[in-house]
Amino acid sequence: MRSVLPVFVVLAAIVALWTGACIPMNIKLALSQAERAGMAVVPQEAVRRQEMSGFGLAIRNPSIIPAVYALERPRLPSPAQVARNFRENVFDRKVTSKRSLVFHGWITLSATLNGFLLGAAIGIMLAVGVVYSRTMERSVMPWAIISQTIPIVALAPMIIVVVAALGIEGRAVPKAIISAYLCFFPILVGVTAGLRSPDQMKLDLLKTYSASPAQAFWKLRVPSSVPYLFTSLKVGIAAALVGTIVGELPTGAVQGLGARILIGDQFGTPVQIWSALFATAILAGVPIAILGLLQRVVLGRMGGGR
């Protein structure tokens, strides 16, 4: 209970600040609608000239505050509005509906997992090569670092064009490639650090027992790298999800959480954008939690405890 209480306190503080921020963000829009409906409010000329802050307008017109939280298209939706929209699009719709966040979440998750598996395989293989080859370290690592400085939004359309030129249709493969592009680097860095974590004394001890390089790898380097591996995998799966979302935004995708965010922006529905963002956060939390549980089990069997 003590470990959970701070989480709920922080969550309550965030919700309270968020709810309060809705007033200055939406008050002018609510006043504009109220004036068009014939209600007595602060003159619109004063509002247009920015003579009052959002909170000042709310103090002058306290009766308008309920309308702030009832706007259909607020600049900043309230937590209640986002929760209601999230419930409608997750629990009240069939999972096969094109408006269901579960449907779009599965599209995004499948591409994320494909990209994550590809990026993890590339990152681990490159890490092994970097540890055992000085030439590969000098040639691969600089390019791997430089690759992360290129804006992925600029690369996404290029990747789609190249994939289409190869005769591969659809958006699944390009999204997986973009996802792998973002997630391989943290895995490469983490696994490299893990494989190099055994100190020289342990490596020399294995040499005194005439252990082969393969035995040193499997008996010492791999077990030592397990904590680093899981940490890098957690970072990698989060980066893979970001890559998938980014891959859906500029590519004209109509399915996936990124497409829902883009459609919400195009049609001016912030509530839909926020619901998709929360679905994305939950989608990222689930595989990270699974990896954390797997980490505790593996380390426990290795004698590392928690």
PDB file of N, CA and C in Angstrom, residues 8 33-34 39 46 60 93 119 144 147 153 235 296 302:
ATOM      1  N   PHE A   8      -0.698   7.223  -6.631  1.00  0.00           N
ATOM      2  CA  PHE A   8      -2.034   7.802  -6.675  1.00  0.00           C
ATOM      3  C   PHE A   8      -2.011   9.284  -6.321  1.00  0.00           C
ATOM      4  N   GLN A  33     -19.252  31.241 -27.428  1.00  0.00           N
ATOM      5  CA  GLN A  33     -20.491  30.512 -27.680  1.00  0.00           C
ATOM      6  C   GLN A  33     -21.632  31.048 -26.839  1.00  0.00           C
ATOM      7  N   ALA A  34     -21.335  31.428 -25.596  1.00  0.00           N
ATOM      8  CA  ALA A  34     -22.381  31.964 -24.721  1.00  0.00           C
ATOM      9  C   ALA A  34     -22.921  33.289 -25.242  1.00  0.00           C
ATOM     10  N   MET A  39     -26.287  35.108 -23.870  1.00  0.00           N
ATOM     11  CA  MET A  39     -26.008  35.243 -22.452  1.00  0.00           C
ATOM     12  C   MET A  39     -25.219  36.519 -22.199  1.00  0.00           C
ATOM     13  N   ALA A  46     -13.470  42.990 -25.579  1.00  0.00           N
ATOM     14  CA  ALA A  46     -12.458  42.884 -24.517  1.00  0.00           C
ATOM     15  C   ALA A  46     -11.731  41.552 -24.596  1.00  0.00           C
ATOM     16  N   ARG A  60     -14.869  36.833 -13.572  1.00  0.00           N
ATOM     17  CA  ARG A  60     -15.931  37.757 -13.945  1.00  0.00           C
ATOM     18  C   ARG A  60     -17.207  37.015 -14.359  1.00  0.00           C
ATOM     19  N   ARG A  93     -17.716  -0.198 -28.207  1.00  0.00           N
ATOM     20  CA  ARG A  93     -17.718  -0.542 -29.625  1.00  0.00           C
ATOM     21  C   ARG A  93     -17.170  -1.949 -29.826  1.00  0.00           C
ATOM     22  N   GLY A 119      14.420  -5.153 -35.010  1.00  0.00           N
ATOM     23  CA  GLY A 119      15.418  -4.266 -34.428  1.00  0.00           C
ATOM     24  C   GLY A 119      16.233  -4.931 -33.336  1.00  0.00           C
ATOM     25  N   ALA A 144      26.041   3.951 -36.552  1.00  0.00           N
ATOM     26  CA  ALA A 144      24.834   3.723 -35.742  1.00  0.00           C
ATOM     27  C   ALA A 144      24.441   4.986 -34.984  1.00  0.00           C
ATOM     28  N   SER A 147      23.063   7.550 -37.454  1.00  0.00           N
ATOM     29  CA  SER A 147      21.736   7.196 -37.960  1.00  0.00           C
ATOM     30  C   SER A 147      20.627   7.741 -37.080  1.00  0.00           C
ATOM     31  N   VAL A 153      10.841  11.386 -39.439  1.00  0.00           N
ATOM     32  CA  VAL A 153       9.718  11.876 -40.245  1.00  0.00           C
ATOM     33  C   VAL A 153      10.152  12.097 -41.691  1.00  0.00           C
ATOM     34  N   VAL A 235      13.581  -0.135 -23.270  1.00  0.00           N
ATOM     35  CA  VAL A 235      13.739   1.116 -24.015  1.00  0.00           C
ATOM     36  C   VAL A 235      13.434   0.886 -25.495  1.00  0.00           C
ATOM     37  N   ARG A 296      12.311 -10.324 -13.965  1.00  0.00           N
ATOM     38  CA  ARG A 296      12.355 -10.780 -12.580  1.00  0.00           C
ATOM     39  C   ARG A 296      12.424 -12.298 -12.498  1.00  0.00           C
ATOM     40  N   MET A 302      18.461 -17.091 -12.159  1.00  0.00           N
ATOM     41  CA  MET A 302      19.918 -16.972 -12.218  1.00  0.00           C
ATOM     42  C   MET A 302      20.531 -16.660 -10.861  1.00  0.00           C
TER      43      MET A 302
END
